Amino acid sequence: KMYAACRSAHPALDAVVDALERGDLVADEVTSVRIELSPFLRGMICPASPRTVEAARMSLPLSIAFLLRGETLVPDAYARFADADIASMLARFEIAENDGLASPDTIRLTVRTASGTHTLERSEARGGEHDPFTADAVREKFRTLTEPGIGSAQAVALIAWVDALGPGPVDPLPPIWDRAPA
């Protein structure tokens, strides 16, 4: 999965990422966000007040707030779940149950900005059968997660090693650590 958030939140997160990348949304202009979802999803991904990093990772509103603040949804980002700027953004959110969406997995976002209202809706997340990740997206996610721990050269070497895998004998795994683990 692409984000360190509950997989059920990923369709909505993909919609926000797409809108930001297209320039449809300018994060600094967001005045409100309405999240419509099934009662089942609301209970799972819209907790009232997460009190731990683990609970924060389950929160769709927090994940959207992080995206609107320019954060990448990696595990370490969620440590900021109680920061004042995130709380300020969350104060602009409304959550509503809606049984009339296209499917129980559909999440509709209505984002109001200084320049207008944007409706974002997706039923499926990237990475599934209908919208698989590209090899480059998987490589980039791997590098983002591993480089802080093993360094860029080792991450690139591991990617090259995996890319070279095929039928037949396998070359030895490249060294991962610059030094032996303590």
mmCIF file of C-alpha atoms in Angstrom:
data_model
loop_
_atom_site.group_PDB
_atom_site.id
_atom_site.type_symbol
_atom_site.label_atom_id
_atom_site.label_comp_id
_atom_site.label_asym_id
_atom_site.label_seq_id
_atom_site.Cartn_x
_atom_site.Cartn_y
_atom_site.Cartn_z
ATOM 1 C CA LYS A 1 0.000 0.000 0.000
ATOM 2 C CA MET A 2 1.167 3.503 -0.748
ATOM 3 C CA TYR A 3 0.302 5.275 2.516
ATOM 4 C CA ALA A 4 0.901 4.414 6.176
ATOM 5 C CA ALA A 5 -2.839 4.744 6.752
ATOM 6 C CA CYS A 6 -5.730 2.307 6.936
ATOM 7 C CA ARG A 7 -6.202 0.776 3.476
ATOM 8 C CA SER A 8 -9.905 1.737 3.499
ATOM 9 C CA ALA A 9 -8.859 5.412 3.517
ATOM 10 C CA HIS A 10 -6.646 5.070 0.442
ATOM 11 C CA PRO A 11 -9.264 5.836 -2.265
ATOM 12 C CA ALA A 12 -10.000 9.213 -0.651
ATOM 13 C CA LEU A 13 -6.293 9.879 -0.083
ATOM 14 C CA ASP A 14 -5.583 9.095 -3.749
ATOM 15 C CA ALA A 15 -8.323 11.576 -4.742
ATOM 16 C CA VAL A 16 -6.735 14.310 -2.594
ATOM 17 C CA VAL A 17 -3.226 13.573 -3.913
ATOM 18 C CA ASP A 18 -4.524 13.645 -7.506
ATOM 19 C CA ALA A 19 -6.337 16.979 -6.953
ATOM 20 C CA LEU A 20 -3.244 18.526 -5.360
ATOM 21 C CA GLU A 21 -0.969 17.278 -8.158
ATOM 22 C CA ARG A 22 -3.345 18.566 -10.875
ATOM 23 C CA GLY A 23 -3.514 21.938 -9.130
ATOM 24 C CA ASP A 24 -7.279 21.622 -8.579
ATOM 25 C CA LEU A 25 -6.684 22.156 -4.867
ATOM 26 C CA VAL A 26 -4.337 24.640 -3.293
ATOM 27 C CA ALA A 27 -3.840 23.526 0.286
ATOM 28 C CA ASP A 28 -3.530 27.032 1.715
ATOM 29 C CA GLU A 29 -6.926 27.940 0.237
ATOM 30 C CA VAL A 30 -8.904 25.103 1.871
ATOM 31 C CA THR A 31 -11.657 26.505 4.073
ATOM 32 C CA SER A 32 -13.571 23.287 4.801
ATOM 33 C CA VAL A 33 -13.599 19.563 4.090
ATOM 34 C CA ARG A 34 -16.746 17.445 4.293
ATOM 35 C CA ILE A 35 -16.182 13.696 4.380
ATOM 36 C CA GLU A 36 -19.158 11.497 3.445
ATOM 37 C CA LEU A 37 -18.836 7.777 3.992
ATOM 38 C CA SER A 38 -20.759 4.706 5.105
ATOM 39 C CA PRO A 39 -21.468 4.178 8.821
ATOM 40 C CA PHE A 40 -19.128 1.168 8.725
ATOM 41 C CA LEU A 41 -16.209 3.178 7.328
ATOM 42 C CA ARG A 42 -16.899 6.070 9.675
ATOM 43 C CA GLY A 43 -16.436 3.813 12.679
ATOM 44 C CA MET A 44 -13.236 2.400 11.245
ATOM 45 C CA ILE A 45 -11.415 5.412 9.759
ATOM 46 C CA CYS A 46 -12.858 8.490 11.453
ATOM 47 C CA PRO A 47 -12.056 8.064 15.148
ATOM 48 C CA ALA A 48 -13.138 10.994 17.327
ATOM 49 C CA SER A 49 -9.788 11.874 18.866
ATOM 50 C CA PRO A 50 -6.826 9.609 18.222
ATOM 51 C CA ARG A 51 -4.527 9.479 21.252
ATOM 52 C CA THR A 52 -1.750 7.321 19.869
ATOM 53 C CA VAL A 53 0.282 7.216 16.677
ATOM 54 C CA GLU A 54 -1.311 3.874 15.836
ATOM 55 C CA ALA A 55 -4.823 5.323 16.167
ATOM 56 C CA ALA A 56 -3.747 8.374 14.152
ATOM 57 C CA ARG A 57 -2.779 6.093 11.250
ATOM 58 C CA MET A 58 -6.383 4.870 11.180
ATOM 59 C CA SER A 59 -7.753 8.414 10.853
ATOM 60 C CA LEU A 60 -8.800 9.589 7.388
ATOM 61 C CA PRO A 61 -9.249 13.205 8.562
ATOM 62 C CA LEU A 62 -5.720 13.274 9.994
ATOM 63 C CA SER A 63 -4.284 11.778 6.827
ATOM 64 C CA ILE A 64 -6.048 14.373 4.679
ATOM 65 C CA ALA A 65 -4.852 17.160 7.002
ATOM 66 C CA PHE A 66 -1.273 15.894 6.646
ATOM 67 C CA LEU A 67 -1.588 15.878 2.849
ATOM 68 C CA LEU A 68 -2.956 19.435 2.908
ATOM 69 C CA ARG A 69 0.048 20.441 5.019
ATOM 70 C CA GLY A 70 2.444 18.954 2.468
ATOM 71 C CA GLU A 71 3.323 15.834 4.453
ATOM 72 C CA THR A 72 4.124 12.487 2.890
ATOM 73 C CA LEU A 73 2.079 9.747 4.538
ATOM 74 C CA VAL A 74 5.007 7.712 5.847
ATOM 75 C CA PRO A 75 4.869 6.120 9.311
ATOM 76 C CA ASP A 76 6.911 8.848 11.012
ATOM 77 C CA ALA A 77 4.568 11.624 9.821
ATOM 78 C CA TYR A 78 1.831 10.436 12.167
ATOM 79 C CA ALA A 79 3.881 11.324 15.241
ATOM 80 C CA ARG A 80 2.701 14.908 14.588
ATOM 81 C CA PHE A 81 -0.985 13.999 15.043
ATOM 82 C CA ALA A 82 -1.433 16.381 18.012
ATOM 83 C CA ASP A 83 0.406 19.398 16.533
ATOM 84 C CA ALA A 84 -1.425 22.738 16.605
ATOM 85 C CA ASP A 85 -1.324 23.253 12.810
ATOM 86 C CA ILE A 86 -2.946 19.854 12.277
ATOM 87 C CA ALA A 87 -5.609 20.600 14.919
ATOM 88 C CA SER A 88 -6.287 23.907 13.183
ATOM 89 C CA MET A 89 -6.833 22.122 9.875
ATOM 90 C CA LEU A 90 -9.023 19.428 11.488
ATOM 91 C CA ALA A 91 -11.301 22.129 12.921
ATOM 92 C CA ARG A 92 -12.405 22.742 9.306
ATOM 93 C CA PHE A 93 -13.533 19.122 8.807
ATOM 94 C CA GLU A 94 -17.066 17.716 8.966
ATOM 95 C CA ILE A 95 -17.852 14.005 8.871
ATOM 96 C CA ALA A 96 -21.221 12.749 7.654
ATOM 97 C CA GLU A 97 -22.597 9.254 7.240
ATOM 98 C CA ASN A 98 -24.161 8.602 3.841
ATOM 99 C CA ASP A 99 -25.696 5.251 2.862
ATOM 100 C CA GLY A 100 -26.453 6.525 -0.647
ATOM 101 C CA LEU A 101 -22.926 6.474 -2.078
ATOM 102 C CA ALA A 102 -21.977 4.320 -5.083
ATOM 103 C CA SER A 103 -20.695 1.514 -2.833
ATOM 104 C CA PRO A 104 -20.025 0.940 0.871
ATOM 105 C CA ASP A 105 -16.333 1.595 0.133
ATOM 106 C CA THR A 106 -16.921 4.941 -1.588
ATOM 107 C CA ILE A 107 -15.831 8.105 0.174
ATOM 108 C CA ARG A 108 -16.944 11.504 -1.101
ATOM 109 C CA LEU A 109 -15.011 14.613 -0.166
ATOM 110 C CA THR A 110 -16.384 18.091 -0.660
ATOM 111 C CA VAL A 111 -13.528 20.541 -0.341
ATOM 112 C CA ARG A 112 -14.307 24.232 -0.232
ATOM 113 C CA THR A 113 -11.542 26.645 -1.122
ATOM 114 C CA ALA A 114 -11.256 30.350 -1.715
ATOM 115 C CA SER A 115 -11.716 29.664 -5.436
ATOM 116 C CA GLY A 116 -14.679 27.253 -5.305
ATOM 117 C CA THR A 117 -16.009 23.864 -4.269
ATOM 118 C CA HIS A 118 -14.400 20.605 -5.358
ATOM 119 C CA THR A 119 -16.044 17.174 -5.088
ATOM 120 C CA LEU A 120 -13.589 14.291 -4.921
ATOM 121 C CA GLU A 121 -14.780 10.697 -5.023
ATOM 122 C CA ARG A 122 -13.059 7.381 -5.612
ATOM 123 C CA SER A 123 -14.197 3.846 -4.821
ATOM 124 C CA GLU A 124 -10.900 2.072 -5.402
ATOM 125 C CA ALA A 125 -7.377 2.834 -4.281
ATOM 126 C CA ARG A 126 -4.308 2.725 -6.443
ATOM 127 C CA GLY A 127 -2.464 -0.520 -6.110
ATOM 128 C CA GLY A 128 -5.474 -2.725 -6.822
ATOM 129 C CA GLU A 129 -6.256 -4.789 -9.869
ATOM 130 C CA HIS A 130 -7.802 -1.881 -11.821
ATOM 131 C CA ASP A 131 -5.095 0.681 -11.034
ATOM 132 C CA PRO A 132 -1.861 -1.150 -10.171
ATOM 133 C CA PHE A 133 1.221 0.650 -8.954
ATOM 134 C CA THR A 134 3.922 1.279 -11.484
ATOM 135 C CA ALA A 135 7.304 -0.293 -10.852
ATOM 136 C CA ASP A 136 8.735 3.207 -10.436
ATOM 137 C CA ALA A 137 6.150 4.050 -7.746
ATOM 138 C CA VAL A 138 7.093 0.900 -5.816
ATOM 139 C CA ARG A 139 10.802 1.709 -6.136
ATOM 140 C CA GLU A 140 10.208 5.270 -4.899
ATOM 141 C CA LYS A 141 8.191 4.059 -1.903
ATOM 142 C CA PHE A 142 10.934 1.550 -1.058
ATOM 143 C CA ARG A 143 13.596 4.267 -1.248
ATOM 144 C CA THR A 144 11.545 6.671 0.879
ATOM 145 C CA LEU A 145 11.172 4.082 3.614
ATOM 146 C CA THR A 146 14.632 2.513 3.541
ATOM 147 C CA GLU A 147 17.099 5.297 2.783
ATOM 148 C CA PRO A 148 16.903 6.842 6.282
ATOM 149 C CA GLY A 149 17.950 3.496 7.766
ATOM 150 C CA ILE A 150 20.384 2.033 5.267
ATOM 151 C CA GLY A 151 21.460 4.942 3.070
ATOM 152 C CA SER A 152 20.893 5.788 -0.550
ATOM 153 C CA ALA A 153 23.625 3.582 -2.037
ATOM 154 C CA GLN A 154 22.362 0.466 -0.256
ATOM 155 C CA ALA A 155 18.734 1.191 -1.175
ATOM 156 C CA VAL A 156 19.689 1.624 -4.842
ATOM 157 C CA ALA A 157 21.744 -1.596 -4.705
ATOM 158 C CA LEU A 158 18.783 -3.533 -3.286
ATOM 159 C CA ILE A 159 16.462 -2.143 -5.954
ATOM 160 C CA ALA A 160 18.925 -3.178 -8.663
ATOM 161 C CA TRP A 161 19.230 -6.646 -7.102
ATOM 162 C CA VAL A 162 15.446 -7.131 -7.088
ATOM 163 C CA ASP A 163 15.146 -5.748 -10.625
ATOM 164 C CA ALA A 164 17.686 -8.347 -11.790
ATOM 165 C CA LEU A 165 15.821 -11.294 -10.274
ATOM 166 C CA GLY A 166 14.611 -13.786 -12.819
ATOM 167 C CA PRO A 167 14.571 -17.487 -13.480
ATOM 168 C CA GLY A 168 17.741 -19.321 -12.673
ATOM 169 C CA PRO A 169 20.453 -18.751 -10.103
ATOM 170 C CA VAL A 170 20.202 -15.726 -7.855
ATOM 171 C CA ASP A 171 23.177 -13.470 -7.178
ATOM 172 C CA PRO A 172 24.074 -12.990 -3.509
ATOM 173 C CA LEU A 173 22.165 -10.256 -1.738
ATOM 174 C CA PRO A 174 24.227 -7.039 -1.695
ATOM 175 C CA PRO A 175 25.502 -5.759 1.639
ATOM 176 C CA ILE A 176 22.807 -3.693 3.313
ATOM 177 C CA TRP A 177 24.566 -2.017 6.209
ATOM 178 C CA ASP A 178 27.653 0.169 6.065
ATOM 179 C CA ARG A 179 28.682 -1.451 9.304
ATOM 180 C CA ALA A 180 27.674 -4.488 11.264
ATOM 181 C CA PRO A 181 24.514 -3.954 13.371
ATOM 182 C CA ALA A 182 25.275 -3.319 17.034
#
